[in-house]
PDB file of C-alpha atoms and ligand atoms in Angstrom:
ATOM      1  CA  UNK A   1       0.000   0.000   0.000  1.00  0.00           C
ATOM      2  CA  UNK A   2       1.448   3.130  -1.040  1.00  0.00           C
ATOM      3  CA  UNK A   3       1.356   6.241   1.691  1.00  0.00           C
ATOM      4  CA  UNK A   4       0.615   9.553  -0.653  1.00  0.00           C
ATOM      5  CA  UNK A   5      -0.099  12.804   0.052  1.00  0.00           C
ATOM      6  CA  UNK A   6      -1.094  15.294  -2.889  1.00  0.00           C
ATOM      7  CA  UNK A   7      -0.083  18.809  -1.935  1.00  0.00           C
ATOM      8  CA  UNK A   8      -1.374  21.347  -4.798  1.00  0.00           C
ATOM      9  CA  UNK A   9       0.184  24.928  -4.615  1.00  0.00           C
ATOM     10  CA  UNK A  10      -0.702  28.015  -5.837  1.00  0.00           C
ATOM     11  CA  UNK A  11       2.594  28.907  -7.715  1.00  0.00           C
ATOM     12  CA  UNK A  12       6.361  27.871  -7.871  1.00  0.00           C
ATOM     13  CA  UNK A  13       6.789  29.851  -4.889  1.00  0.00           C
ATOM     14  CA  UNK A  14       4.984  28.059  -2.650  1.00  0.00           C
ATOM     15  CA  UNK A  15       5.244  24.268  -4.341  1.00  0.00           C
ATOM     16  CA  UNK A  16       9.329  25.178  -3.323  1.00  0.00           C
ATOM     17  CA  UNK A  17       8.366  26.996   0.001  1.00  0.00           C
ATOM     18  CA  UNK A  18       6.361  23.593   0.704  1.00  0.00           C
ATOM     19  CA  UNK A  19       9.078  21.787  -0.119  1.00  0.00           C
ATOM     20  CA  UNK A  20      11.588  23.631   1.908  1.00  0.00           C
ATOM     21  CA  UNK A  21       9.654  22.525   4.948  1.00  0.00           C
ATOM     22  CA  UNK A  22       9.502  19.029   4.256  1.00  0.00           C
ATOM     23  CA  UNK A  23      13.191  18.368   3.988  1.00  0.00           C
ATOM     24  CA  UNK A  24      14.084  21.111   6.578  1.00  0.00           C
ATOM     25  CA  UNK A  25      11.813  18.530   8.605  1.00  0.00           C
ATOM     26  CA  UNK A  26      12.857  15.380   7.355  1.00  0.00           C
ATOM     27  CA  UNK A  27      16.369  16.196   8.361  1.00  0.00           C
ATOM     28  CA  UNK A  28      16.517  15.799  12.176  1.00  0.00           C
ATOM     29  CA  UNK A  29      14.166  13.111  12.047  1.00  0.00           C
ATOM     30  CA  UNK A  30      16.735  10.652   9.544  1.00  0.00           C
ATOM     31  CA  UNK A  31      20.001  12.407  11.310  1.00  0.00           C
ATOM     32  CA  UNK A  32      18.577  11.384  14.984  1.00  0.00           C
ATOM     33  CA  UNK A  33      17.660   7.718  13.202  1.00  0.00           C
ATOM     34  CA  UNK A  34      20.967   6.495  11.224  1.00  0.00           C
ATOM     35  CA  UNK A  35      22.976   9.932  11.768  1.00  0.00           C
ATOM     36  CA  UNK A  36      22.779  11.117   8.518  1.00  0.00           C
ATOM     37  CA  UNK A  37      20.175  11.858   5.972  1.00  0.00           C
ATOM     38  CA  UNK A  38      20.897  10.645   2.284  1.00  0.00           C
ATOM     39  CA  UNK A  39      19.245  12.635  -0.410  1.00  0.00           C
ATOM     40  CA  UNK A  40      18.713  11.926  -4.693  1.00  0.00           C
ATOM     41  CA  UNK A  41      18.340  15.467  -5.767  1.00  0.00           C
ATOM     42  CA  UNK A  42      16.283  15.974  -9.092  1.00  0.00           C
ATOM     43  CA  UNK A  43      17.690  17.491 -12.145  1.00  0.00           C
ATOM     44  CA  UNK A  44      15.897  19.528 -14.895  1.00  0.00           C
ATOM     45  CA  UNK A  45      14.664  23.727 -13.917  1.00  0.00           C
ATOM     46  CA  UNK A  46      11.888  23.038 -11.299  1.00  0.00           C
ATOM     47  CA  UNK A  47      13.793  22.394  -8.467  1.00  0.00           C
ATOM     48  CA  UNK A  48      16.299  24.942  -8.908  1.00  0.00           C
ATOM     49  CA  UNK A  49      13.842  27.172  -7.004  1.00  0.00           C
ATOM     50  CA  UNK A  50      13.860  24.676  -3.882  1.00  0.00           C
ATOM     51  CA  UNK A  51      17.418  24.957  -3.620  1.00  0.00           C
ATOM     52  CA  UNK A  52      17.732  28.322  -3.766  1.00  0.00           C
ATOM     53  CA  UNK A  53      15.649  28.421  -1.020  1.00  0.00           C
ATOM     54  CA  UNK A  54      17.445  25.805   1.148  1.00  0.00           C
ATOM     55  CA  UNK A  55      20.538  27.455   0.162  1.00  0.00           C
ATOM     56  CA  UNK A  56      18.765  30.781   1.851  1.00  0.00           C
ATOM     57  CA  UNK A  57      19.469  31.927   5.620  1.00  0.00           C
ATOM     58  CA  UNK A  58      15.211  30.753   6.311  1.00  0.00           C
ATOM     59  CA  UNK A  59      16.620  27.476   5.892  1.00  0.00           C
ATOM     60  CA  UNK A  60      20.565  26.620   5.394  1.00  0.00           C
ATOM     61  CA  UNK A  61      20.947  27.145   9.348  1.00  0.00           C
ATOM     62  CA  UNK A  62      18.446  24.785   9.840  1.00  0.00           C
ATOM     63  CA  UNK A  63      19.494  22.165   8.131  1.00  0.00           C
ATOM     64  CA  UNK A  64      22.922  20.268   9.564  1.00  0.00           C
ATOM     65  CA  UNK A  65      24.148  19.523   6.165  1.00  0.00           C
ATOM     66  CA  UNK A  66      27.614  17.977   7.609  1.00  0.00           C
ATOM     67  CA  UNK A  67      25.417  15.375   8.336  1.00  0.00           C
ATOM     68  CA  UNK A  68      23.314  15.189   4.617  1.00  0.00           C
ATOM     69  CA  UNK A  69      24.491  13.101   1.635  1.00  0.00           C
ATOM     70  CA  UNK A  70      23.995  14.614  -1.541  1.00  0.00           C
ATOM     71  CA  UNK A  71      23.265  11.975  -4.605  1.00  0.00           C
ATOM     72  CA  UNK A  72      21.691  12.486  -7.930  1.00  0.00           C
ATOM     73  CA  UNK A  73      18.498  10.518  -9.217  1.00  0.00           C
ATOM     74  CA  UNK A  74      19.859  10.892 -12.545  1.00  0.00           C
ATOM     75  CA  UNK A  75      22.590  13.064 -14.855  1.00  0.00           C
ATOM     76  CA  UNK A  76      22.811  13.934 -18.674  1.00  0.00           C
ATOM     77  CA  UNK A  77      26.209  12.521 -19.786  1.00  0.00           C
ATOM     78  CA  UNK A  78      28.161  15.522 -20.479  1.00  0.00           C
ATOM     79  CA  UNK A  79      31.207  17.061 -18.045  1.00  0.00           C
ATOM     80  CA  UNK A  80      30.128  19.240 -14.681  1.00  0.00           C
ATOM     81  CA  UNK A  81      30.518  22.840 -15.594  1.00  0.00           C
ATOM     82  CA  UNK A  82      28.287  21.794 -18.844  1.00  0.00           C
ATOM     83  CA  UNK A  83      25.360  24.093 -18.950  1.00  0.00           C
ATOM     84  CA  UNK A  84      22.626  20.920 -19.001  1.00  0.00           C
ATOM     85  CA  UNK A  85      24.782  19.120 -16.020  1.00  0.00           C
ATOM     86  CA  UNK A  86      22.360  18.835 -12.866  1.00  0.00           C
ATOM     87  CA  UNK A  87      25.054  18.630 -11.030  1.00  0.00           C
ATOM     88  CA  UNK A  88      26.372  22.245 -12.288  1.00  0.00           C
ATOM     89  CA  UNK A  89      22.711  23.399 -11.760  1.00  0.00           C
ATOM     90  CA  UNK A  90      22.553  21.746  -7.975  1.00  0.00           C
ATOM     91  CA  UNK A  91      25.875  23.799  -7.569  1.00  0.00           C
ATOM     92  CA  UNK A  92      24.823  27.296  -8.681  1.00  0.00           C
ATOM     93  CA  UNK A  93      21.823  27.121  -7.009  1.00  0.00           C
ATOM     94  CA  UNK A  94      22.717  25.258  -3.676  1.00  0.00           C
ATOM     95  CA  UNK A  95      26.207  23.662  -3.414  1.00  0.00           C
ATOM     96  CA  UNK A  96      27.908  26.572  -3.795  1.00  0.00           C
ATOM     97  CA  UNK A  97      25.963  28.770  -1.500  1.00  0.00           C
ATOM     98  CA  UNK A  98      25.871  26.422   1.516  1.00  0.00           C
ATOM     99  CA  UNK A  99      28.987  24.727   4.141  1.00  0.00           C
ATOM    100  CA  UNK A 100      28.709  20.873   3.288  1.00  0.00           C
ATOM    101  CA  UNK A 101      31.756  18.875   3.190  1.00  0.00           C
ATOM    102  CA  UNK A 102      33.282  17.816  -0.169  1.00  0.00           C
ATOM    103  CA  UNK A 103      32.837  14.232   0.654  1.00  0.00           C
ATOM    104  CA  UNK A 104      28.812  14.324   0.855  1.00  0.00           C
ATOM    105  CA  UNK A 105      28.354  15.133  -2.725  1.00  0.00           C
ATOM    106  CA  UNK A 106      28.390  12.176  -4.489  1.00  0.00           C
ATOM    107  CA  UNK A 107      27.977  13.635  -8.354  1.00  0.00           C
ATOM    108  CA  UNK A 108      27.463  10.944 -11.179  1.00  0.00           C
ATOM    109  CA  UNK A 109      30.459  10.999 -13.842  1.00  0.00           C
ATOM    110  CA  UNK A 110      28.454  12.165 -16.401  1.00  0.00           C
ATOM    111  CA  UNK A 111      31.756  13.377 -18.138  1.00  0.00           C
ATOM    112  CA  UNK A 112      33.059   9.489 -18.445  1.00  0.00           C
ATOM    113  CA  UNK A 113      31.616   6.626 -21.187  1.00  0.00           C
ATOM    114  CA  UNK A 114      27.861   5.710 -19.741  1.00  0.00           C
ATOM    115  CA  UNK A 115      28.210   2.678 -18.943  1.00  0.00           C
ATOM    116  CA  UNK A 116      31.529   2.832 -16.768  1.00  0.00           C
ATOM    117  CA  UNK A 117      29.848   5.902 -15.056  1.00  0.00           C
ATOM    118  CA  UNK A 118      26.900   3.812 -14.420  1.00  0.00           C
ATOM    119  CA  UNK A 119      28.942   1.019 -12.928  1.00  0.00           C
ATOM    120  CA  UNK A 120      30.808   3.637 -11.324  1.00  0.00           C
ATOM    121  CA  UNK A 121      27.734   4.861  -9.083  1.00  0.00           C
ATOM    122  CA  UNK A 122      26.339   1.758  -8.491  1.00  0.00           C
ATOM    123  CA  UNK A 123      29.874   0.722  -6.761  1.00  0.00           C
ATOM    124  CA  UNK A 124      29.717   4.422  -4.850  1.00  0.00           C
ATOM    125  CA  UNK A 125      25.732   3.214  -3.923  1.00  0.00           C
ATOM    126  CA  UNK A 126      26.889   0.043  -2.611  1.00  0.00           C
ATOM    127  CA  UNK A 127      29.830   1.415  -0.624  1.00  0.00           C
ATOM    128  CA  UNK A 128      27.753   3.806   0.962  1.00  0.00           C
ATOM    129  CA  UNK A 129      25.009   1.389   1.873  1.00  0.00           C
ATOM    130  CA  UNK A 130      27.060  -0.573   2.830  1.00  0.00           C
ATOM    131  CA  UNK A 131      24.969  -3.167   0.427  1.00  0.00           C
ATOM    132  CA  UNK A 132      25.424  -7.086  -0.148  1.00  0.00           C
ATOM    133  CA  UNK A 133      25.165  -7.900  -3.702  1.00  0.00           C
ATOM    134  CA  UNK A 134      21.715  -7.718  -4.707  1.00  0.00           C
ATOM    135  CA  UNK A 135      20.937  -5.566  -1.900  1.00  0.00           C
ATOM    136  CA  UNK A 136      19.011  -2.009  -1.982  1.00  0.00           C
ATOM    137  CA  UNK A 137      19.687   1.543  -1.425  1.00  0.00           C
ATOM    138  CA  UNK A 138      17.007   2.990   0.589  1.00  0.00           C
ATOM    139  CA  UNK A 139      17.580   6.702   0.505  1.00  0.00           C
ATOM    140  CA  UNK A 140      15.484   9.211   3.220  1.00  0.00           C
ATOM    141  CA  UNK A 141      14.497  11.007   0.185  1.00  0.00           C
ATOM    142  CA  UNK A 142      14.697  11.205  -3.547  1.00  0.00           C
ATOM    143  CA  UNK A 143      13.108  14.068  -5.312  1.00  0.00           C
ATOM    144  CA  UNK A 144      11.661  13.612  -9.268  1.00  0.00           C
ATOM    145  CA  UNK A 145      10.206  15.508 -11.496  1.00  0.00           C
ATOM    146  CA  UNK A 146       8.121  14.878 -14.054  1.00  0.00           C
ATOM    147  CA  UNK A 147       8.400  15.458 -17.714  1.00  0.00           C
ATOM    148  CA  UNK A 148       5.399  16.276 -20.797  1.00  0.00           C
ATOM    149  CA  UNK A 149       5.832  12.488 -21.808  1.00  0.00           C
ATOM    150  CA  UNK A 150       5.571  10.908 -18.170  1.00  0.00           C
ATOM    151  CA  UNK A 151       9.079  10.764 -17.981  1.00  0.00           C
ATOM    152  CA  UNK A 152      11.092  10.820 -14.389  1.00  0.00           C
ATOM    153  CA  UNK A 153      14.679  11.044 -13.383  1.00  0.00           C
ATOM    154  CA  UNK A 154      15.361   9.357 -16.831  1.00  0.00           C
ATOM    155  CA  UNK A 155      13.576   6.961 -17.193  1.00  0.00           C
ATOM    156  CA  UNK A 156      11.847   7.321 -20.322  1.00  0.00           C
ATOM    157  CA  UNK A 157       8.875   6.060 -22.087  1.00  0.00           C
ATOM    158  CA  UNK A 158       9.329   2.880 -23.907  1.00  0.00           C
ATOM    159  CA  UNK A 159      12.879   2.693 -22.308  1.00  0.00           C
ATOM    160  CA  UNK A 160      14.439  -0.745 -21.398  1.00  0.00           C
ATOM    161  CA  UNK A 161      15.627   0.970 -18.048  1.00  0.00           C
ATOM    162  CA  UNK A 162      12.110   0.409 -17.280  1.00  0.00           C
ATOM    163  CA  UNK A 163      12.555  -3.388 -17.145  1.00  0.00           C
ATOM    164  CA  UNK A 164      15.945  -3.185 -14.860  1.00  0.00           C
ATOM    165  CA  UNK A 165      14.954  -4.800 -11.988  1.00  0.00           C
ATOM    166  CA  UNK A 166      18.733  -5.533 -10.620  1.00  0.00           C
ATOM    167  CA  UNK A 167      20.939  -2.803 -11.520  1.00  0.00           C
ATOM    168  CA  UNK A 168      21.054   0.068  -9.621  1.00  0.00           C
ATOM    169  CA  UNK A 169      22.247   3.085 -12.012  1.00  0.00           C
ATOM    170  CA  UNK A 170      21.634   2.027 -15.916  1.00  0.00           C
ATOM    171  CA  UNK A 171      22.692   4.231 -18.604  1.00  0.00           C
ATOM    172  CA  UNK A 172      20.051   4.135 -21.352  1.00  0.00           C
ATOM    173  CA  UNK A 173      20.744   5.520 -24.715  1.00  0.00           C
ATOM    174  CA  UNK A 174      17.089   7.854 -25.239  1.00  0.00           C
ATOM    175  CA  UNK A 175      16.151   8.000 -28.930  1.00  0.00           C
ATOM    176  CA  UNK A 176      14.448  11.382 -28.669  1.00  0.00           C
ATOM    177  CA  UNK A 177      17.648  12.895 -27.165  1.00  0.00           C
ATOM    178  CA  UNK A 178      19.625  11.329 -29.099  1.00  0.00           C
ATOM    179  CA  UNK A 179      21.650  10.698 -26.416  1.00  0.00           C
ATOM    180  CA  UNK A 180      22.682   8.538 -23.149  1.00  0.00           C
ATOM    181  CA  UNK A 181      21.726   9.495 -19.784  1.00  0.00           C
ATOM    182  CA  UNK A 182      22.368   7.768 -16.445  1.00  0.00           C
ATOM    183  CA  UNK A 183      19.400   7.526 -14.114  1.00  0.00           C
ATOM    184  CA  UNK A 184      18.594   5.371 -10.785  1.00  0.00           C
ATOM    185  CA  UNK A 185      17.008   2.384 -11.728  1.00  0.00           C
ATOM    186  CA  UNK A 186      13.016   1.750 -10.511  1.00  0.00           C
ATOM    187  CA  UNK A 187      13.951  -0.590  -8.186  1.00  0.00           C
ATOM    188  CA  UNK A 188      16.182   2.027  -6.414  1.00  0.00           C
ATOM    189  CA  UNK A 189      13.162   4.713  -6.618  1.00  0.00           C
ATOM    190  CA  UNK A 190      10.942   2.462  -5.172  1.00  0.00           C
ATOM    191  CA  UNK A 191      12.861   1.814  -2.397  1.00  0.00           C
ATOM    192  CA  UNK A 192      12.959   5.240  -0.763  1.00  0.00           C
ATOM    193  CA  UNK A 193      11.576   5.975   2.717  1.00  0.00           C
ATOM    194  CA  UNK A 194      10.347   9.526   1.390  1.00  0.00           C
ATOM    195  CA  UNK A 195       9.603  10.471  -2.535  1.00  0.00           C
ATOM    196  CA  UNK A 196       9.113  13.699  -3.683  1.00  0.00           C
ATOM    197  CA  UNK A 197       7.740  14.570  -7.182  1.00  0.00           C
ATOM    198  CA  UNK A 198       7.915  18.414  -7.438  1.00  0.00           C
ATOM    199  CA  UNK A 199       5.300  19.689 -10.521  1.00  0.00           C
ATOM    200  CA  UNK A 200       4.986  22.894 -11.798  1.00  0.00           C
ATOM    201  CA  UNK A 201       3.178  24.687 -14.880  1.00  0.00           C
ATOM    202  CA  UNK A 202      -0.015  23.715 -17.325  1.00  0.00           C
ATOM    203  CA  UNK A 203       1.879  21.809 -19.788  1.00  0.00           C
ATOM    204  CA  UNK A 204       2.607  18.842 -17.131  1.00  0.00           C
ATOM    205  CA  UNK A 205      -1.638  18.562 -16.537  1.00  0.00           C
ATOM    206  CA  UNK A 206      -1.746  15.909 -18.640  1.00  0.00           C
ATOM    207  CA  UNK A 207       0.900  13.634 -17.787  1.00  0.00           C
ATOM    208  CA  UNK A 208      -0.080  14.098 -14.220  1.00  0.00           C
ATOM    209  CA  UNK A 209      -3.383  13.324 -14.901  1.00  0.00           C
ATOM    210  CA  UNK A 210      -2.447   9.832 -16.544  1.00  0.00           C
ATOM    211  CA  UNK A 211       0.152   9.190 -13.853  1.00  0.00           C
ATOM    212  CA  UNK A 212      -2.616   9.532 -10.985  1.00  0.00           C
ATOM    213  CA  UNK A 213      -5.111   8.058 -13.473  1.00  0.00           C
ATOM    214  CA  UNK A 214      -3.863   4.165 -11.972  1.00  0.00           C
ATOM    215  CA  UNK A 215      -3.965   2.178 -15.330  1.00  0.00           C
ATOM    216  CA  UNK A 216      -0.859   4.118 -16.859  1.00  0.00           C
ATOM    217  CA  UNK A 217       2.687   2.932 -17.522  1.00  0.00           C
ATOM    218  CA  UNK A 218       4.311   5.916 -17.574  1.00  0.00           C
ATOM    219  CA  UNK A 219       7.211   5.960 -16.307  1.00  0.00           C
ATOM    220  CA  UNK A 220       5.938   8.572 -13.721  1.00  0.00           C
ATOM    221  CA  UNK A 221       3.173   6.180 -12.615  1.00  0.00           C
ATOM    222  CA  UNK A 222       5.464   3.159 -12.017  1.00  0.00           C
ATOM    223  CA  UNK A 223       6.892   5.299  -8.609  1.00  0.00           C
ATOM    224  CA  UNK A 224       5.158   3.026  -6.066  1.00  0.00           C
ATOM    225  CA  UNK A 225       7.401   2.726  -3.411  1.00  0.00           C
ATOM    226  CA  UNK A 226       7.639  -0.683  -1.436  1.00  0.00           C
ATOM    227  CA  UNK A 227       7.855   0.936   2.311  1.00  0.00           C
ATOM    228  CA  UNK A 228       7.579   4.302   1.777  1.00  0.00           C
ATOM    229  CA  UNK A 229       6.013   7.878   1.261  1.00  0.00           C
ATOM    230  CA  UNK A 230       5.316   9.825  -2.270  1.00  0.00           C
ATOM    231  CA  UNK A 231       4.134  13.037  -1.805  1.00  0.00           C
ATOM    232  CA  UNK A 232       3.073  14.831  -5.089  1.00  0.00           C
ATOM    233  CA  UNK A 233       3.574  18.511  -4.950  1.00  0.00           C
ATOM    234  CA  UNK A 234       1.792  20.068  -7.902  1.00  0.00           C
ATOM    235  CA  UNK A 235       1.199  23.328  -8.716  1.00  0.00           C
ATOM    236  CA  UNK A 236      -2.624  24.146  -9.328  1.00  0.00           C
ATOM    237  CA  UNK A 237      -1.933  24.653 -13.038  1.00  0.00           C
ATOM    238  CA  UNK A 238      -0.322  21.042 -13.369  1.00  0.00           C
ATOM    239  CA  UNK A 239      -3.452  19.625 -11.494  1.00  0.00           C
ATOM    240  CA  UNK A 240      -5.478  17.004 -13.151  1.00  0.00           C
TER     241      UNK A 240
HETATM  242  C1  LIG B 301      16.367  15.770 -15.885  1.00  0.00           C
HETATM  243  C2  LIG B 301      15.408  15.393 -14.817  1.00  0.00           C
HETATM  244  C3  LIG B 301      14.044  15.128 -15.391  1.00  0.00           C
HETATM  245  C4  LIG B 301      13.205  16.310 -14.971  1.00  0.00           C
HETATM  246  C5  LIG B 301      11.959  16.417 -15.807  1.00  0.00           C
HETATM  247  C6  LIG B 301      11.211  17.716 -15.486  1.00  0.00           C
HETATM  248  O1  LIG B 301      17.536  15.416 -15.794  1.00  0.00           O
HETATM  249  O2  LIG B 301      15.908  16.509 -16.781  1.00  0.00           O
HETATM  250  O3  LIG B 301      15.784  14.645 -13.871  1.00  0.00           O
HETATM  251  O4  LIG B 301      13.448  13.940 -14.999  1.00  0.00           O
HETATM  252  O5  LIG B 301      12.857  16.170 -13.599  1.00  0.00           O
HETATM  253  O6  LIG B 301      12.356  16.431 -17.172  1.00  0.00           O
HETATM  254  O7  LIG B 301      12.065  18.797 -15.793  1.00  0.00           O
HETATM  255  P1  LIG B 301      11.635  20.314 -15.517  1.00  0.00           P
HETATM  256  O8  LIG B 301      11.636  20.494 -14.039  1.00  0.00           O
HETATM  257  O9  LIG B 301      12.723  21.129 -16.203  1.00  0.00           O
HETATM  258  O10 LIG B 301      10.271  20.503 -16.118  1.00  0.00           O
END
């Protein structure tokens, strides 16, 4: 049974004030239980409002980020200072502005051949974790977005990612793009304790709609996670 909450906001504004909130409250809560809290930051422009804000006096003092590990959910395969890297976007907006220790960002090597960065993560995942082979990830929190087609982190429509059920980065080449991308696989999403999907603007209506509609395979839709919470935050323009 899946534990969801649909917050709808009236703007960007608040969907990243809302936001704010949650992880500002989240944090104590997974420091005090395993000591730190582990984190998949989205890419793409949406969230770049949210961490501005966390990276903002309301909220970087309230937040013990010595004690937060920064991942990605996914990364376009180009070097970090590229202007589409959501790693370079994560540090403009966030990184940069805040005192977290070099050794909690954990950036995907999206300047290195796909699959070798892919194999790369999953070996930083299961260090981390401190996983047995076949085991699990379970981050605190992984935020997604959500793209026009239904897409998330980058997992795409039609995409073999979609079938991965033992790998836990894949590297998928996406037709459309006409390029790779490296993305945590489902299996890793839907292990989460906390999932947030952070919507924003008309032309995401629809494939919100079919992702809460229940019969879709959209990529978005296939977020159910095992033992854990997915909170939609949606602006009022990207509401079904
Ligand atoms: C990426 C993202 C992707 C993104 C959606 C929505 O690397 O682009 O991870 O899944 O979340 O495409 O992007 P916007 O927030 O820009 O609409």
């Amino acid at each position: 049974m899946v534990d969801h909450e649909i917050v709808l906001c009236r703007d960007i504004a608040e969907l990243s004030r809302q936001s704010a909130e949650r992880f500002s409250q989240l944090a104590p809560e997974s420091v005090e239980g395993a000591g730190r809290m582990s984190v998949a930051l989205s890419g793409g422009s949406t969230p770049k409002h949210l961490y501005s804000l966390l990276a903002s006096p309301d909220y970087s003092n309230r937040i013990r980020w010595n004690n937060v590990e920064l991942f990605w959910g996914d990364e376009r395969c180009v070097p970090p200072d590229h202007p589409e890297s959501n790693f370079r976007m994560a540090q403009e907006a966030l990184l940069s502005r805040i005192q977290i220790p070099a050794e909690n960002i954990h950036r995907m090597s999206g300047e290195i051949q796909p699959q070798a960065a892919a194999a790369e993560y999953e070996k930083e995942l299961q260090k981390f974790f401190a996983l047995n082979s076949g085991g699990l990830p379970r981050f605190d929190l992984i935020l997604l977005g959500i793209g026009e087609d239904g897409h998330t982190a980058s997992l795409f429509p039609g995409s073999n990612a979609l079938n991965e059920t033992k790998r836990l980065v894949v590297a998928p080449f996406i037709e459309k793009l006409k390029s790779f991308r490296l993305t945590l696989s489902l299996p890793v999403l839907n292990n989460a304790a906390n999932l947030g999907f952070l919507v924003a603007g008309p032309s995401k209506a629809d494939a919100v709609k079919q992702a809460f509609s229940g019969s879709s395979d959209l990529p978005a839709a296939r977020v159910q996670p095992v033992n854990g919470k997915l909170t939609w935050l949606i602006t009022r323009d990207a509401a079904p």
